């Protein structure tokens, strides 16, 4: 008896799909060091596969069900951002140029618009409105930053930080052989 044409079509589609999967699987290597993956679960892309020709490229995170396996939390983002800002303040010069003052003001304004947590950005906008950024010197900026960080701390029910200890808590970026200096100049701000 002759076969149903639809059945033939499905069979062909099945073969093509199998073929594509086989070819794709050559490019997708299961991660040996990924404890959350069982034998039969192949990640879409492996982070830890053996070095390939393009191993100098940054490999993407392991993706499961189309989602990143480790989303960033609001707290992690906050800690990383405060670290960035307090380190920036630690390196801010005693006598900033006009451009440096302008840059810091703009950075804060941009942060209040583009910070990836909208609730935080909106709150920070209000904090900035009530406490305009002070950029006249290293001391001014680092004390201002400490103060506004404490405003955020208070709003979250956290302890406030003693701002007289801010220079002890936050130092300049440690960098061997002054490799982090801008244009080889000592304070990291091009001065
Ligand atoms: C601009 C901005 C706005 C934010 N707004 C919100 C918000 O509206 N809602 C929300 O849920 N989260 C917000 N966050 C995140 C929040 O501030 C914290 O980062 C997060 O809750 C993690 O807190 P943490 O206790 O680990 O310490 P963090 O507050 O992240 O502080 C990191 C470290 O900085 C030191 N530190 C603490 N206070 C000061 C200070 N005043 N001066 C100097 N150093 C200090 C401490 O050693 C502390 O361990 C915001 C973050 C930023 C950068």
PDB file of C-alpha atoms and ligand atoms in Angstrom:
ATOM      1  CA  UNK A   1       0.000   0.000   0.000  1.00  0.00           C
ATOM      2  CA  UNK A   2       1.371   3.522  -0.861  1.00  0.00           C
ATOM      3  CA  UNK A   3       2.291   5.725   2.083  1.00  0.00           C
ATOM      4  CA  UNK A   4       0.365   8.826   3.072  1.00  0.00           C
ATOM      5  CA  UNK A   5       2.199  11.895   1.582  1.00  0.00           C
ATOM      6  CA  UNK A   6       1.831  13.768   4.891  1.00  0.00           C
ATOM      7  CA  UNK A   7       3.487  10.891   6.719  1.00  0.00           C
ATOM      8  CA  UNK A   8       6.391  11.045   4.227  1.00  0.00           C
ATOM      9  CA  UNK A   9       6.694  14.776   4.820  1.00  0.00           C
ATOM     10  CA  UNK A  10       6.839  14.308   8.616  1.00  0.00           C
ATOM     11  CA  UNK A  11       9.441  11.560   8.229  1.00  0.00           C
ATOM     12  CA  UNK A  12      11.624  13.810   6.068  1.00  0.00           C
ATOM     13  CA  UNK A  13      11.250  16.660   8.531  1.00  0.00           C
ATOM     14  CA  UNK A  14      12.242  14.309  11.346  1.00  0.00           C
ATOM     15  CA  UNK A  15      15.413  13.315   9.473  1.00  0.00           C
ATOM     16  CA  UNK A  16      16.365  16.901   8.728  1.00  0.00           C
ATOM     17  CA  UNK A  17      15.806  17.874  12.360  1.00  0.00           C
ATOM     18  CA  UNK A  18      17.927  14.910  13.557  1.00  0.00           C
ATOM     19  CA  UNK A  19      20.674  15.916  11.167  1.00  0.00           C
ATOM     20  CA  UNK A  20      20.640  19.533  12.390  1.00  0.00           C
ATOM     21  CA  UNK A  21      20.784  18.373  16.015  1.00  0.00           C
ATOM     22  CA  UNK A  22      23.743  16.090  15.278  1.00  0.00           C
ATOM     23  CA  UNK A  23      25.653  18.899  13.614  1.00  0.00           C
ATOM     24  CA  UNK A  24      24.825  21.400  16.323  1.00  0.00           C
ATOM     25  CA  UNK A  25      25.889  19.002  19.060  1.00  0.00           C
ATOM     26  CA  UNK A  26      29.443  19.124  17.666  1.00  0.00           C
ATOM     27  CA  UNK A  27      29.607  22.785  18.511  1.00  0.00           C
ATOM     28  CA  UNK A  28      27.945  22.477  21.886  1.00  0.00           C
ATOM     29  CA  UNK A  29      30.074  20.733  24.478  1.00  0.00           C
ATOM     30  CA  UNK A  30      28.554  19.803  27.822  1.00  0.00           C
ATOM     31  CA  UNK A  31      30.341  21.496  30.720  1.00  0.00           C
ATOM     32  CA  UNK A  32      32.280  19.029  32.834  1.00  0.00           C
ATOM     33  CA  UNK A  33      32.442  21.455  35.759  1.00  0.00           C
ATOM     34  CA  UNK A  34      28.802  22.470  35.769  1.00  0.00           C
ATOM     35  CA  UNK A  35      27.338  20.617  38.762  1.00  0.00           C
ATOM     36  CA  UNK A  36      23.744  21.569  38.029  1.00  0.00           C
ATOM     37  CA  UNK A  37      23.687  19.768  34.672  1.00  0.00           C
ATOM     38  CA  UNK A  38      22.932  16.073  34.524  1.00  0.00           C
ATOM     39  CA  UNK A  39      24.368  13.717  31.912  1.00  0.00           C
ATOM     40  CA  UNK A  40      21.467  14.150  29.539  1.00  0.00           C
ATOM     41  CA  UNK A  41      21.174  17.913  29.796  1.00  0.00           C
ATOM     42  CA  UNK A  42      23.310  19.722  27.285  1.00  0.00           C
ATOM     43  CA  UNK A  43      23.685  23.437  27.831  1.00  0.00           C
ATOM     44  CA  UNK A  44      23.020  25.599  24.818  1.00  0.00           C
ATOM     45  CA  UNK A  45      26.605  26.786  25.031  1.00  0.00           C
ATOM     46  CA  UNK A  46      29.358  25.597  27.326  1.00  0.00           C
ATOM     47  CA  UNK A  47      31.480  27.990  29.363  1.00  0.00           C
ATOM     48  CA  UNK A  48      34.064  25.420  30.271  1.00  0.00           C
ATOM     49  CA  UNK A  49      34.676  23.549  27.074  1.00  0.00           C
ATOM     50  CA  UNK A  50      38.236  22.895  25.981  1.00  0.00           C
ATOM     51  CA  UNK A  51      40.046  25.844  24.454  1.00  0.00           C
ATOM     52  CA  UNK A  52      38.905  26.346  20.890  1.00  0.00           C
ATOM     53  CA  UNK A  53      40.385  28.487  18.159  1.00  0.00           C
ATOM     54  CA  UNK A  54      38.297  31.418  19.441  1.00  0.00           C
ATOM     55  CA  UNK A  55      39.092  30.794  23.116  1.00  0.00           C
ATOM     56  CA  UNK A  56      40.411  34.341  23.404  1.00  0.00           C
ATOM     57  CA  UNK A  57      36.783  35.474  23.120  1.00  0.00           C
ATOM     58  CA  UNK A  58      34.739  35.898  26.274  1.00  0.00           C
ATOM     59  CA  UNK A  59      32.395  32.908  26.516  1.00  0.00           C
ATOM     60  CA  UNK A  60      28.714  33.508  27.302  1.00  0.00           C
ATOM     61  CA  UNK A  61      27.115  32.312  30.534  1.00  0.00           C
ATOM     62  CA  UNK A  62      25.580  28.848  30.488  1.00  0.00           C
ATOM     63  CA  UNK A  63      22.001  29.307  29.382  1.00  0.00           C
ATOM     64  CA  UNK A  64      19.183  27.143  30.679  1.00  0.00           C
ATOM     65  CA  UNK A  65      15.591  27.402  29.468  1.00  0.00           C
ATOM     66  CA  UNK A  66      16.574  30.541  27.602  1.00  0.00           C
ATOM     67  CA  UNK A  67      17.446  32.384  30.832  1.00  0.00           C
ATOM     68  CA  UNK A  68      20.800  33.368  32.291  1.00  0.00           C
ATOM     69  CA  UNK A  69      21.609  30.932  35.095  1.00  0.00           C
ATOM     70  CA  UNK A  70      22.630  33.671  37.512  1.00  0.00           C
ATOM     71  CA  UNK A  71      20.678  36.928  37.322  1.00  0.00           C
ATOM     72  CA  UNK A  72      22.202  39.856  39.191  1.00  0.00           C
ATOM     73  CA  UNK A  73      20.341  40.803  42.356  1.00  0.00           C
ATOM     74  CA  UNK A  74      19.532  44.380  43.380  1.00  0.00           C
ATOM     75  CA  UNK A  75      21.888  43.954  46.333  1.00  0.00           C
ATOM     76  CA  UNK A  76      24.837  42.750  44.184  1.00  0.00           C
ATOM     77  CA  UNK A  77      24.287  45.592  41.753  1.00  0.00           C
ATOM     78  CA  UNK A  78      24.126  48.064  44.647  1.00  0.00           C
ATOM     79  CA  UNK A  79      27.333  46.815  46.282  1.00  0.00           C
ATOM     80  CA  UNK A  80      29.195  46.856  42.946  1.00  0.00           C
ATOM     81  CA  UNK A  81      27.963  50.375  42.167  1.00  0.00           C
ATOM     82  CA  UNK A  82      28.858  51.748  45.603  1.00  0.00           C
ATOM     83  CA  UNK A  83      32.306  50.144  45.262  1.00  0.00           C
ATOM     84  CA  UNK A  84      32.738  51.887  41.912  1.00  0.00           C
ATOM     85  CA  UNK A  85      31.539  55.241  43.255  1.00  0.00           C
ATOM     86  CA  UNK A  86      33.542  55.217  46.515  1.00  0.00           C
ATOM     87  CA  UNK A  87      36.686  54.116  44.640  1.00  0.00           C
ATOM     88  CA  UNK A  88      36.124  56.935  42.175  1.00  0.00           C
ATOM     89  CA  UNK A  89      35.755  59.351  45.114  1.00  0.00           C
ATOM     90  CA  UNK A  90      38.955  57.990  46.718  1.00  0.00           C
ATOM     91  CA  UNK A  91      40.845  58.833  43.525  1.00  0.00           C
ATOM     92  CA  UNK A  92      39.137  62.166  42.965  1.00  0.00           C
ATOM     93  CA  UNK A  93      41.807  64.871  43.136  1.00  0.00           C
ATOM     94  CA  UNK A  94      42.123  67.530  45.820  1.00  0.00           C
ATOM     95  CA  UNK A  95      42.089  70.108  43.054  1.00  0.00           C
ATOM     96  CA  UNK A  96      39.861  68.816  40.259  1.00  0.00           C
ATOM     97  CA  UNK A  97      39.776  70.504  36.876  1.00  0.00           C
ATOM     98  CA  UNK A  98      36.602  72.075  35.544  1.00  0.00           C
ATOM     99  CA  UNK A  99      36.170  69.060  33.242  1.00  0.00           C
ATOM    100  CA  UNK A 100      36.509  66.596  36.134  1.00  0.00           C
ATOM    101  CA  UNK A 101      33.861  68.447  38.135  1.00  0.00           C
ATOM    102  CA  UNK A 102      31.563  68.459  35.117  1.00  0.00           C
ATOM    103  CA  UNK A 103      32.157  64.735  34.491  1.00  0.00           C
ATOM    104  CA  UNK A 104      31.286  63.738  38.062  1.00  0.00           C
ATOM    105  CA  UNK A 105      28.110  65.828  38.036  1.00  0.00           C
ATOM    106  CA  UNK A 106      27.084  64.257  34.744  1.00  0.00           C
ATOM    107  CA  UNK A 107      27.895  60.772  35.964  1.00  0.00           C
ATOM    108  CA  UNK A 108      25.582  61.195  38.947  1.00  0.00           C
ATOM    109  CA  UNK A 109      22.827  62.623  36.759  1.00  0.00           C
ATOM    110  CA  UNK A 110      23.183  59.732  34.306  1.00  0.00           C
ATOM    111  CA  UNK A 111      23.139  57.231  37.171  1.00  0.00           C
ATOM    112  CA  UNK A 112      19.875  58.709  38.414  1.00  0.00           C
ATOM    113  CA  UNK A 113      18.373  58.193  34.959  1.00  0.00           C
ATOM    114  CA  UNK A 114      19.932  54.937  33.816  1.00  0.00           C
ATOM    115  CA  UNK A 115      20.640  52.896  36.963  1.00  0.00           C
ATOM    116  CA  UNK A 116      19.325  49.432  36.024  1.00  0.00           C
ATOM    117  CA  UNK A 117      16.962  49.270  39.051  1.00  0.00           C
ATOM    118  CA  UNK A 118      14.199  51.764  38.291  1.00  0.00           C
ATOM    119  CA  UNK A 119      12.921  52.054  41.860  1.00  0.00           C
ATOM    120  CA  UNK A 120      16.507  52.836  42.998  1.00  0.00           C
ATOM    121  CA  UNK A 121      17.103  55.314  40.160  1.00  0.00           C
ATOM    122  CA  UNK A 122      13.881  57.181  40.951  1.00  0.00           C
ATOM    123  CA  UNK A 123      14.782  57.332  44.624  1.00  0.00           C
ATOM    124  CA  UNK A 124      18.330  58.480  43.819  1.00  0.00           C
ATOM    125  CA  UNK A 125      16.918  61.266  41.631  1.00  0.00           C
ATOM    126  CA  UNK A 126      15.087  62.633  44.694  1.00  0.00           C
ATOM    127  CA  UNK A 127      18.211  62.226  46.837  1.00  0.00           C
ATOM    128  CA  UNK A 128      20.223  64.244  44.276  1.00  0.00           C
ATOM    129  CA  UNK A 129      17.579  66.935  44.104  1.00  0.00           C
ATOM    130  CA  UNK A 130      17.676  67.364  47.878  1.00  0.00           C
ATOM    131  CA  UNK A 131      21.486  67.028  48.042  1.00  0.00           C
ATOM    132  CA  UNK A 132      23.204  68.519  44.979  1.00  0.00           C
ATOM    133  CA  UNK A 133      26.489  66.801  44.229  1.00  0.00           C
ATOM    134  CA  UNK A 134      29.577  68.451  45.802  1.00  0.00           C
ATOM    135  CA  UNK A 135      32.585  68.231  43.535  1.00  0.00           C
ATOM    136  CA  UNK A 136      34.959  70.982  44.729  1.00  0.00           C
ATOM    137  CA  UNK A 137      37.639  68.643  46.084  1.00  0.00           C
ATOM    138  CA  UNK A 138      38.388  65.051  47.074  1.00  0.00           C
ATOM    139  CA  UNK A 139      37.110  65.673  50.622  1.00  0.00           C
ATOM    140  CA  UNK A 140      33.958  67.388  49.429  1.00  0.00           C
ATOM    141  CA  UNK A 141      33.027  64.659  46.976  1.00  0.00           C
ATOM    142  CA  UNK A 142      33.850  61.672  49.187  1.00  0.00           C
ATOM    143  CA  UNK A 143      31.967  63.185  52.156  1.00  0.00           C
ATOM    144  CA  UNK A 144      28.996  64.030  49.962  1.00  0.00           C
ATOM    145  CA  UNK A 145      28.951  60.491  48.565  1.00  0.00           C
ATOM    146  CA  UNK A 146      29.148  59.015  52.049  1.00  0.00           C
ATOM    147  CA  UNK A 147      26.254  61.243  53.093  1.00  0.00           C
ATOM    148  CA  UNK A 148      23.993  60.253  50.183  1.00  0.00           C
ATOM    149  CA  UNK A 149      24.890  56.578  50.631  1.00  0.00           C
ATOM    150  CA  UNK A 150      23.701  57.000  54.222  1.00  0.00           C
ATOM    151  CA  UNK A 151      20.460  58.568  52.970  1.00  0.00           C
ATOM    152  CA  UNK A 152      19.899  55.383  50.938  1.00  0.00           C
ATOM    153  CA  UNK A 153      20.975  53.235  53.922  1.00  0.00           C
ATOM    154  CA  UNK A 154      18.435  54.935  56.172  1.00  0.00           C
ATOM    155  CA  UNK A 155      15.638  54.538  53.661  1.00  0.00           C
ATOM    156  CA  UNK A 156      16.375  50.797  53.596  1.00  0.00           C
ATOM    157  CA  UNK A 157      16.522  50.529  57.393  1.00  0.00           C
ATOM    158  CA  UNK A 158      20.288  49.898  57.365  1.00  0.00           C
ATOM    159  CA  UNK A 159      22.877  51.269  59.776  1.00  0.00           C
ATOM    160  CA  UNK A 160      24.540  54.551  58.810  1.00  0.00           C
ATOM    161  CA  UNK A 161      28.259  54.628  58.133  1.00  0.00           C
ATOM    162  CA  UNK A 162      30.516  57.030  60.101  1.00  0.00           C
ATOM    163  CA  UNK A 163      31.700  59.362  57.336  1.00  0.00           C
ATOM    164  CA  UNK A 164      34.878  60.367  59.176  1.00  0.00           C
ATOM    165  CA  UNK A 165      36.024  56.818  58.406  1.00  0.00           C
ATOM    166  CA  UNK A 166      35.303  56.916  54.690  1.00  0.00           C
ATOM    167  CA  UNK A 167      38.969  57.339  53.654  1.00  0.00           C
ATOM    168  CA  UNK A 168      39.912  54.364  55.833  1.00  0.00           C
ATOM    169  CA  UNK A 169      37.168  52.209  54.296  1.00  0.00           C
ATOM    170  CA  UNK A 170      37.664  53.163  50.647  1.00  0.00           C
ATOM    171  CA  UNK A 171      41.089  53.491  49.077  1.00  0.00           C
ATOM    172  CA  UNK A 172      42.403  54.079  45.626  1.00  0.00           C
ATOM    173  CA  UNK A 173      42.446  51.180  43.214  1.00  0.00           C
ATOM    174  CA  UNK A 174      45.338  48.837  43.872  1.00  0.00           C
ATOM    175  CA  UNK A 175      47.166  48.431  40.638  1.00  0.00           C
ATOM    176  CA  UNK A 176      50.668  47.083  40.103  1.00  0.00           C
ATOM    177  CA  UNK A 177      53.252  49.334  38.567  1.00  0.00           C
ATOM    178  CA  UNK A 178      50.739  52.163  38.257  1.00  0.00           C
ATOM    179  CA  UNK A 179      49.084  50.336  35.379  1.00  0.00           C
ATOM    180  CA  UNK A 180      45.731  51.939  36.214  1.00  0.00           C
ATOM    181  CA  UNK A 181      46.993  55.488  35.962  1.00  0.00           C
ATOM    182  CA  UNK A 182      45.492  57.455  33.133  1.00  0.00           C
ATOM    183  CA  UNK A 183      48.123  58.529  30.623  1.00  0.00           C
ATOM    184  CA  UNK A 184      50.799  57.296  33.058  1.00  0.00           C
ATOM    185  CA  UNK A 185      50.018  60.086  35.497  1.00  0.00           C
ATOM    186  CA  UNK A 186      49.854  59.277  39.170  1.00  0.00           C
ATOM    187  CA  UNK A 187      46.380  59.997  40.567  1.00  0.00           C
ATOM    188  CA  UNK A 188      44.261  58.120  38.042  1.00  0.00           C
ATOM    189  CA  UNK A 189      42.481  61.310  37.021  1.00  0.00           C
ATOM    190  CA  UNK A 190      45.006  62.511  34.518  1.00  0.00           C
ATOM    191  CA  UNK A 191      46.602  65.085  36.827  1.00  0.00           C
TER     192      UNK A 191
HETATM  193  C1  LIG B   1      22.598  54.919  43.667  1.00  0.00           C
HETATM  194  C2  LIG B   1      21.990  53.721  44.388  1.00  0.00           C
HETATM  195  C3  LIG B   1      20.678  53.750  44.793  1.00  0.00           C
HETATM  196  C4  LIG B   1      20.107  52.643  45.404  1.00  0.00           C
HETATM  197  N1  LIG B   1      18.792  52.667  45.756  1.00  0.00           N
HETATM  198  C5  LIG B   1      18.212  51.563  46.269  1.00  0.00           C
HETATM  199  C6  LIG B   1      16.809  51.538  46.546  1.00  0.00           C
HETATM  200  O1  LIG B   1      16.103  52.531  46.331  1.00  0.00           O
HETATM  201  N2  LIG B   1      16.268  50.380  47.016  1.00  0.00           N
HETATM  202  C7  LIG B   1      17.038  49.266  47.251  1.00  0.00           C
HETATM  203  O2  LIG B   1      16.501  48.240  47.689  1.00  0.00           O
HETATM  204  N3  LIG B   1      18.367  49.268  47.014  1.00  0.00           N
HETATM  205  C8  LIG B   1      18.971  50.380  46.540  1.00  0.00           C
HETATM  206  N4  LIG B   1      20.311  50.377  46.277  1.00  0.00           N
HETATM  207  C9  LIG B   1      21.137  49.231  46.709  1.00  0.00           C
HETATM  208  C10 LIG B   1      21.520  49.399  48.209  1.00  0.00           C
HETATM  209  O3  LIG B   1      22.022  50.700  48.462  1.00  0.00           O
HETATM  210  C11 LIG B   1      22.606  48.400  48.651  1.00  0.00           C
HETATM  211  O4  LIG B   1      23.707  48.476  47.763  1.00  0.00           O
HETATM  212  C12 LIG B   1      22.137  46.962  48.737  1.00  0.00           C
HETATM  213  O5  LIG B   1      20.988  46.866  49.545  1.00  0.00           O
HETATM  214  C13 LIG B   1      23.257  46.080  49.355  1.00  0.00           C
HETATM  215  O6  LIG B   1      23.539  46.604  50.649  1.00  0.00           O
HETATM  216  P1  LIG B   1      24.735  46.175  51.563  1.00  0.00           P
HETATM  217  O7  LIG B   1      24.208  46.162  52.981  1.00  0.00           O
HETATM  218  O8  LIG B   1      25.416  44.956  51.087  1.00  0.00           O
HETATM  219  O9  LIG B   1      25.833  47.359  51.518  1.00  0.00           O
HETATM  220  P2  LIG B   1      25.918  48.595  50.547  1.00  0.00           P
HETATM  221  O10 LIG B   1      24.947  49.654  50.982  1.00  0.00           O
HETATM  222  O11 LIG B   1      25.877  48.156  49.139  1.00  0.00           O
HETATM  223  O12 LIG B   1      27.383  49.139  50.875  1.00  0.00           O
HETATM  224  C14 LIG B   1      28.546  48.435  50.494  1.00  0.00           C
HETATM  225  C15 LIG B   1      29.611  48.708  51.532  1.00  0.00           C
HETATM  226  O13 LIG B   1      29.847  50.099  51.585  1.00  0.00           O
HETATM  227  C16 LIG B   1      30.174  50.505  52.908  1.00  0.00           C
HETATM  228  N5  LIG B   1      29.264  51.603  53.240  1.00  0.00           N
HETATM  229  C17 LIG B   1      27.991  51.546  53.696  1.00  0.00           C
HETATM  230  N6  LIG B   1      27.496  52.776  53.843  1.00  0.00           N
HETATM  231  C18 LIG B   1      28.471  53.631  53.462  1.00  0.00           C
HETATM  232  C19 LIG B   1      28.569  55.043  53.392  1.00  0.00           C
HETATM  233  N7  LIG B   1      27.549  55.837  53.745  1.00  0.00           N
HETATM  234  N8  LIG B   1      29.711  55.579  52.960  1.00  0.00           N
HETATM  235  C20 LIG B   1      30.774  54.809  52.614  1.00  0.00           C
HETATM  236  N9  LIG B   1      30.750  53.477  52.661  1.00  0.00           N
HETATM  237  C21 LIG B   1      29.612  52.883  53.086  1.00  0.00           C
HETATM  238  C22 LIG B   1      29.989  49.298  53.803  1.00  0.00           C
HETATM  239  O14 LIG B   1      31.289  48.804  54.094  1.00  0.00           O
HETATM  240  C23 LIG B   1      29.213  48.329  52.945  1.00  0.00           C
HETATM  241  O15 LIG B   1      29.521  47.007  53.224  1.00  0.00           O
HETATM  242  C24 LIG B   1      20.904  51.484  45.654  1.00  0.00           C
HETATM  243  C25 LIG B   1      22.230  51.476  45.242  1.00  0.00           C
HETATM  244  C26 LIG B   1      22.779  52.573  44.617  1.00  0.00           C
HETATM  245  C27 LIG B   1      24.226  52.534  44.150  1.00  0.00           C
END
